[in-house]
Amino acid sequence: MILPVVAYGHPVLKRVAEDIEPDYPNLQQLIADMFETMYHSEGVGLAAPQINKSIRLFVIDADPFHETYPEAKGFKKVFINPEIVEVSEETWTFREGCLSLPDMNEDVVRPSKIVVNYLDENFVEHEEEFDGIKARVIQHEYDHLEGKVYVDRVAPMRKMMLKNKLRNISEGMVAVDYKMIFPNKRRR
Ligand code: ZN
């Protein structure tokens, strides 16, 4: 089932999400729905807060990036209760976008390499190192669990310039071809 995506400005995107247990109701269905929603809206990642659930879960399929970033080939994963336990000093600037902020992209600086401890969809624990585009997408989704979005990481001057655009998004004054929940919806 395709779920509506929460837009910028919604309080759920500012909350720190909570860990889940293996008996979380209908978890496998929720994961399937999140993948379906992500593919439908042509995203490469989707975090549970973006579908209005404040839990520590995100899904990734970075395969659409594989022509530019070969390591993205077949990179499809579920992350439950993840913790980023190490970040590199070396950083990388990449132009990010987000399903909660349609029609917008900004350069974001992040560590280029990370180590993540997480559970997969079967609650099997992993600790893995990621770099390149994989580390990028994971950090973007992880931010959603921490109550952050990528525009919180752009320079304050730049964010000020984006103020009107961000307000328009929260009010639904944006062209988008997937279903969304706008926190400050206005009639046109
Ligand atoms: Zn996002």
PDB file of C-alpha atoms and ligand atoms in Angstrom:
ATOM      1  CA  MET A   1       0.000   0.000   0.000  1.00  0.00           C
ATOM      2  CA  ILE A   2       1.302   3.439  -0.923  1.00  0.00           C
ATOM      3  CA  LEU A   3       1.383   5.724   2.103  1.00  0.00           C
ATOM      4  CA  PRO A   4       1.222   9.543   2.089  1.00  0.00           C
ATOM      5  CA  VAL A   5       4.572  11.249   2.693  1.00  0.00           C
ATOM      6  CA  VAL A   6       4.765  13.886   5.413  1.00  0.00           C
ATOM      7  CA  ALA A   7       5.981  17.297   4.202  1.00  0.00           C
ATOM      8  CA  TYR A   8       8.542  19.636   5.757  1.00  0.00           C
ATOM      9  CA  GLY A   9       7.242  21.516   8.788  1.00  0.00           C
ATOM     10  CA  HIS A  10       5.297  18.563  10.243  1.00  0.00           C
ATOM     11  CA  PRO A  11       6.136  17.985  13.930  1.00  0.00           C
ATOM     12  CA  VAL A  12       6.853  14.259  13.376  1.00  0.00           C
ATOM     13  CA  LEU A  13       9.913  15.245  11.307  1.00  0.00           C
ATOM     14  CA  LYS A  14      11.315  17.099  14.331  1.00  0.00           C
ATOM     15  CA  ARG A  15      10.894  14.296  16.860  1.00  0.00           C
ATOM     16  CA  VAL A  16      13.625  11.869  17.886  1.00  0.00           C
ATOM     17  CA  ALA A  17      12.175   8.499  16.872  1.00  0.00           C
ATOM     18  CA  GLU A  18      11.988   5.515  19.229  1.00  0.00           C
ATOM     19  CA  ASP A  19      13.521   2.047  19.019  1.00  0.00           C
ATOM     20  CA  ILE A  20      11.193  -0.810  18.150  1.00  0.00           C
ATOM     21  CA  GLU A  21      10.925  -4.415  19.352  1.00  0.00           C
ATOM     22  CA  PRO A  22      10.583  -7.530  17.151  1.00  0.00           C
ATOM     23  CA  ASP A  23       6.872  -7.742  18.077  1.00  0.00           C
ATOM     24  CA  TYR A  24       6.112  -4.329  16.554  1.00  0.00           C
ATOM     25  CA  PRO A  25       2.678  -4.811  14.956  1.00  0.00           C
ATOM     26  CA  ASN A  26       2.641  -5.688  11.226  1.00  0.00           C
ATOM     27  CA  LEU A  27       6.293  -4.794  10.827  1.00  0.00           C
ATOM     28  CA  GLN A  28       6.903  -6.800   7.637  1.00  0.00           C
ATOM     29  CA  GLN A  29       3.856  -5.214   6.008  1.00  0.00           C
ATOM     30  CA  LEU A  30       5.037  -1.765   7.084  1.00  0.00           C
ATOM     31  CA  ILE A  31       8.472  -2.402   5.548  1.00  0.00           C
ATOM     32  CA  ALA A  32       6.841  -3.589   2.293  1.00  0.00           C
ATOM     33  CA  ASP A  33       4.603  -0.497   2.259  1.00  0.00           C
ATOM     34  CA  MET A  34       7.592   1.770   2.824  1.00  0.00           C
ATOM     35  CA  PHE A  35       9.448   0.246  -0.138  1.00  0.00           C
ATOM     36  CA  GLU A  36       6.321   0.563  -2.288  1.00  0.00           C
ATOM     37  CA  THR A  37       5.874   4.222  -1.251  1.00  0.00           C
ATOM     38  CA  MET A  38       9.559   4.953  -1.908  1.00  0.00           C
ATOM     39  CA  TYR A  39       9.520   3.380  -5.390  1.00  0.00           C
ATOM     40  CA  HIS A  40       6.257   5.111  -6.283  1.00  0.00           C
ATOM     41  CA  SER A  41       7.703   8.530  -5.418  1.00  0.00           C
ATOM     42  CA  GLU A  42      11.069   7.665  -7.040  1.00  0.00           C
ATOM     43  CA  GLY A  43      13.092   8.049  -3.860  1.00  0.00           C
ATOM     44  CA  VAL A  44      16.220   6.111  -2.889  1.00  0.00           C
ATOM     45  CA  GLY A  45      15.405   6.053   0.815  1.00  0.00           C
ATOM     46  CA  LEU A  46      12.458   6.510   3.150  1.00  0.00           C
ATOM     47  CA  ALA A  47      12.431   6.843   6.935  1.00  0.00           C
ATOM     48  CA  ALA A  48       9.437   5.934   9.112  1.00  0.00           C
ATOM     49  CA  PRO A  49       8.910   9.523  10.385  1.00  0.00           C
ATOM     50  CA  GLN A  50       8.257  10.486   6.758  1.00  0.00           C
ATOM     51  CA  ILE A  51       5.159   8.292   6.811  1.00  0.00           C
ATOM     52  CA  ASN A  52       4.173   9.714  10.194  1.00  0.00           C
ATOM     53  CA  LYS A  53       5.579   6.954  12.405  1.00  0.00           C
ATOM     54  CA  SER A  54       8.119   8.069  14.973  1.00  0.00           C
ATOM     55  CA  ILE A  55      10.086   4.810  15.050  1.00  0.00           C
ATOM     56  CA  ARG A  56      13.709   3.993  14.251  1.00  0.00           C
ATOM     57  CA  LEU A  57      13.298   2.330  10.888  1.00  0.00           C
ATOM     58  CA  PHE A  58      14.328   3.271   7.363  1.00  0.00           C
ATOM     59  CA  VAL A  59      14.554   1.548   4.002  1.00  0.00           C
ATOM     60  CA  ILE A  60      17.033   2.225   1.211  1.00  0.00           C
ATOM     61  CA  ASP A  61      17.382   1.210  -2.413  1.00  0.00           C
ATOM     62  CA  ALA A  62      20.182   3.279  -3.939  1.00  0.00           C
ATOM     63  CA  ASP A  63      20.265   1.318  -7.207  1.00  0.00           C
ATOM     64  CA  PRO A  64      19.051   4.309  -9.321  1.00  0.00           C
ATOM     65  CA  PHE A  65      22.433   5.953  -8.556  1.00  0.00           C
ATOM     66  CA  HIS A  66      24.450   3.043  -9.955  1.00  0.00           C
ATOM     67  CA  GLU A  67      25.420   4.612 -13.275  1.00  0.00           C
ATOM     68  CA  THR A  68      27.250   7.441 -11.518  1.00  0.00           C
ATOM     69  CA  TYR A  69      28.156   5.484  -8.377  1.00  0.00           C
ATOM     70  CA  PRO A  70      28.785   1.799  -9.203  1.00  0.00           C
ATOM     71  CA  GLU A  71      28.781   0.844  -5.486  1.00  0.00           C
ATOM     72  CA  ALA A  72      25.053   1.673  -5.421  1.00  0.00           C
ATOM     73  CA  LYS A  73      24.269  -1.314  -7.659  1.00  0.00           C
ATOM     74  CA  GLY A  74      21.767  -3.512  -5.825  1.00  0.00           C
ATOM     75  CA  PHE A  75      22.207  -1.617  -2.552  1.00  0.00           C
ATOM     76  CA  LYS A  76      18.840  -2.367  -0.991  1.00  0.00           C
ATOM     77  CA  LYS A  77      18.559  -2.600   2.784  1.00  0.00           C
ATOM     78  CA  VAL A  78      16.347  -2.250   5.827  1.00  0.00           C
ATOM     79  CA  PHE A  79      17.775  -0.542   8.932  1.00  0.00           C
ATOM     80  CA  ILE A  80      16.085  -0.998  12.319  1.00  0.00           C
ATOM     81  CA  ASN A  81      17.249   0.780  15.512  1.00  0.00           C
ATOM     82  CA  PRO A  82      20.449   1.947  13.766  1.00  0.00           C
ATOM     83  CA  GLU A  83      23.265   3.757  15.544  1.00  0.00           C
ATOM     84  CA  ILE A  84      26.065   5.505  13.691  1.00  0.00           C
ATOM     85  CA  VAL A  85      28.998   4.508  15.896  1.00  0.00           C
ATOM     86  CA  GLU A  86      31.863   6.060  13.916  1.00  0.00           C
ATOM     87  CA  VAL A  87      32.262   8.846  11.363  1.00  0.00           C
ATOM     88  CA  SER A  88      35.307   9.776   9.296  1.00  0.00           C
ATOM     89  CA  GLU A  89      36.980  13.162   9.574  1.00  0.00           C
ATOM     90  CA  GLU A  90      37.047  13.311   5.819  1.00  0.00           C
ATOM     91  CA  THR A  91      33.896  14.887   4.391  1.00  0.00           C
ATOM     92  CA  TRP A  92      32.136  14.881   1.043  1.00  0.00           C
ATOM     93  CA  THR A  93      29.733  17.415  -0.464  1.00  0.00           C
ATOM     94  CA  PHE A  94      26.768  16.004  -2.349  1.00  0.00           C
ATOM     95  CA  ARG A  95      23.553  17.540  -3.657  1.00  0.00           C
ATOM     96  CA  GLU A  96      20.701  15.976  -1.667  1.00  0.00           C
ATOM     97  CA  GLY A  97      16.975  15.836  -2.137  1.00  0.00           C
ATOM     98  CA  CYS A  98      14.193  14.493   0.074  1.00  0.00           C
ATOM     99  CA  LEU A  99      10.677  13.176  -0.532  1.00  0.00           C
ATOM    100  CA  SER A 100       9.474  15.430   2.319  1.00  0.00           C
ATOM    101  CA  LEU A 101      10.898  18.486   0.508  1.00  0.00           C
ATOM    102  CA  PRO A 102       9.767  18.119  -3.101  1.00  0.00           C
ATOM    103  CA  ASP A 103      11.250  20.157  -5.924  1.00  0.00           C
ATOM    104  CA  MET A 104      14.347  21.137  -3.949  1.00  0.00           C
ATOM    105  CA  ASN A 105      18.024  20.095  -3.813  1.00  0.00           C
ATOM    106  CA  GLU A 106      20.904  21.506  -1.799  1.00  0.00           C
ATOM    107  CA  ASP A 107      24.577  20.744  -1.295  1.00  0.00           C
ATOM    108  CA  VAL A 108      25.199  19.053   2.039  1.00  0.00           C
ATOM    109  CA  VAL A 109      28.570  18.306   3.647  1.00  0.00           C
ATOM    110  CA  ARG A 110      28.767  15.013   5.561  1.00  0.00           C
ATOM    111  CA  PRO A 111      31.412  12.549   6.705  1.00  0.00           C
ATOM    112  CA  SER A 112      32.407  10.377   3.753  1.00  0.00           C
ATOM    113  CA  LYS A 113      32.689   7.156   5.753  1.00  0.00           C
ATOM    114  CA  ILE A 114      30.636   5.755   8.644  1.00  0.00           C
ATOM    115  CA  VAL A 115      30.261   2.632  10.776  1.00  0.00           C
ATOM    116  CA  VAL A 116      26.676   1.667  11.551  1.00  0.00           C
ATOM    117  CA  ASN A 117      25.305  -0.804  14.043  1.00  0.00           C
ATOM    118  CA  TYR A 118      21.792  -1.871  13.048  1.00  0.00           C
ATOM    119  CA  LEU A 119      19.249  -4.668  12.909  1.00  0.00           C
ATOM    120  CA  ASP A 120      17.992  -5.976   9.603  1.00  0.00           C
ATOM    121  CA  GLU A 121      14.353  -6.877   8.844  1.00  0.00           C
ATOM    122  CA  ASN A 122      14.841 -10.186  10.708  1.00  0.00           C
ATOM    123  CA  PHE A 123      16.275  -8.419  13.776  1.00  0.00           C
ATOM    124  CA  VAL A 124      19.731  -9.808  13.068  1.00  0.00           C
ATOM    125  CA  GLU A 125      22.420  -7.398  14.291  1.00  0.00           C
ATOM    126  CA  HIS A 126      25.110  -6.062  11.947  1.00  0.00           C
ATOM    127  CA  GLU A 127      28.000  -3.662  12.328  1.00  0.00           C
ATOM    128  CA  GLU A 128      29.220  -2.474   8.967  1.00  0.00           C
ATOM    129  CA  GLU A 129      31.338   0.228   7.383  1.00  0.00           C
ATOM    130  CA  PHE A 130      29.884   2.210   4.494  1.00  0.00           C
ATOM    131  CA  ASP A 131      31.353   4.874   2.252  1.00  0.00           C
ATOM    132  CA  GLY A 132      30.510   6.842  -0.873  1.00  0.00           C
ATOM    133  CA  ILE A 133      26.878   7.074  -1.880  1.00  0.00           C
ATOM    134  CA  LYS A 134      25.866   4.329   0.579  1.00  0.00           C
ATOM    135  CA  ALA A 135      27.189   6.319   3.552  1.00  0.00           C
ATOM    136  CA  ARG A 136      25.462   9.388   2.146  1.00  0.00           C
ATOM    137  CA  VAL A 137      21.993   7.867   1.833  1.00  0.00           C
ATOM    138  CA  ILE A 138      22.255   6.177   5.250  1.00  0.00           C
ATOM    139  CA  GLN A 139      23.212   9.454   6.954  1.00  0.00           C
ATOM    140  CA  HIS A 140      20.352  11.299   5.270  1.00  0.00           C
ATOM    141  CA  GLU A 141      17.813   8.705   6.450  1.00  0.00           C
ATOM    142  CA  TYR A 142      19.411   8.478   9.897  1.00  0.00           C
ATOM    143  CA  ASP A 143      18.914  12.234  10.327  1.00  0.00           C
ATOM    144  CA  HIS A 144      15.160  11.697   9.957  1.00  0.00           C
ATOM    145  CA  LEU A 145      15.266   9.416  13.031  1.00  0.00           C
ATOM    146  CA  GLU A 146      17.074  12.164  14.933  1.00  0.00           C
ATOM    147  CA  GLY A 147      14.442  14.769  14.072  1.00  0.00           C
ATOM    148  CA  LYS A 148      16.543  16.475  11.412  1.00  0.00           C
ATOM    149  CA  VAL A 149      16.185  17.132   7.702  1.00  0.00           C
ATOM    150  CA  TYR A 150      19.018  17.955   5.321  1.00  0.00           C
ATOM    151  CA  VAL A 151      18.223  21.683   5.160  1.00  0.00           C
ATOM    152  CA  ASP A 152      19.112  21.815   8.866  1.00  0.00           C
ATOM    153  CA  ARG A 153      22.666  21.101   7.684  1.00  0.00           C
ATOM    154  CA  VAL A 154      23.011  23.845   5.075  1.00  0.00           C
ATOM    155  CA  ALA A 155      24.689  27.126   6.059  1.00  0.00           C
ATOM    156  CA  PRO A 156      22.377  29.475   8.036  1.00  0.00           C
ATOM    157  CA  MET A 157      22.609  32.185   5.347  1.00  0.00           C
ATOM    158  CA  ARG A 158      21.575  29.736   2.683  1.00  0.00           C
ATOM    159  CA  LYS A 159      18.737  28.378   4.827  1.00  0.00           C
ATOM    160  CA  MET A 160      17.437  31.911   5.253  1.00  0.00           C
ATOM    161  CA  MET A 161      17.307  32.255   1.475  1.00  0.00           C
ATOM    162  CA  LEU A 162      15.242  29.073   1.318  1.00  0.00           C
ATOM    163  CA  LYS A 163      12.715  30.286   3.888  1.00  0.00           C
ATOM    164  CA  ASN A 164       9.916  31.113   1.448  1.00  0.00           C
ATOM    165  CA  LYS A 165      10.393  27.901  -0.451  1.00  0.00           C
ATOM    166  CA  LEU A 166      10.251  25.886   2.775  1.00  0.00           C
ATOM    167  CA  ARG A 167       7.092  27.692   3.857  1.00  0.00           C
ATOM    168  CA  ASN A 168       5.497  26.948   0.490  1.00  0.00           C
ATOM    169  CA  ILE A 169       6.304  23.267   0.896  1.00  0.00           C
ATOM    170  CA  SER A 170       4.727  23.127   4.362  1.00  0.00           C
ATOM    171  CA  GLU A 171       1.614  24.828   2.939  1.00  0.00           C
ATOM    172  CA  GLY A 172       1.324  22.476  -0.016  1.00  0.00           C
ATOM    173  CA  MET A 173       2.215  25.164  -2.555  1.00  0.00           C
ATOM    174  CA  VAL A 174       4.497  22.832  -4.469  1.00  0.00           C
ATOM    175  CA  ALA A 175       4.173  20.611  -7.533  1.00  0.00           C
ATOM    176  CA  VAL A 176       4.367  16.971  -6.506  1.00  0.00           C
ATOM    177  CA  ASP A 177       2.996  13.797  -8.090  1.00  0.00           C
ATOM    178  CA  TYR A 178       2.735  11.577  -5.007  1.00  0.00           C
ATOM    179  CA  LYS A 179       0.366  11.827  -2.068  1.00  0.00           C
ATOM    180  CA  MET A 180       1.571  14.042   0.797  1.00  0.00           C
ATOM    181  CA  ILE A 181       0.466  15.324   4.190  1.00  0.00           C
ATOM    182  CA  PHE A 182       1.076  19.085   4.378  1.00  0.00           C
ATOM    183  CA  PRO A 183       1.193  20.426   7.954  1.00  0.00           C
ATOM    184  CA  ASN A 184       0.026  23.948   7.037  1.00  0.00           C
ATOM    185  CA  LYS A 185      -2.166  23.184   4.024  1.00  0.00           C
ATOM    186  CA  ARG A 186      -3.667  26.237   2.314  1.00  0.00           C
ATOM    187  CA  ARG A 187      -6.166  26.492  -0.490  1.00  0.00           C
ATOM    188  CA  ARG A 188      -4.755  27.895  -3.685  1.00  0.00           C
TER     189      ARG A 188
HETATM  190 ZN    ZN B   1      14.687  12.672   3.469  1.00  0.00          ZN
END
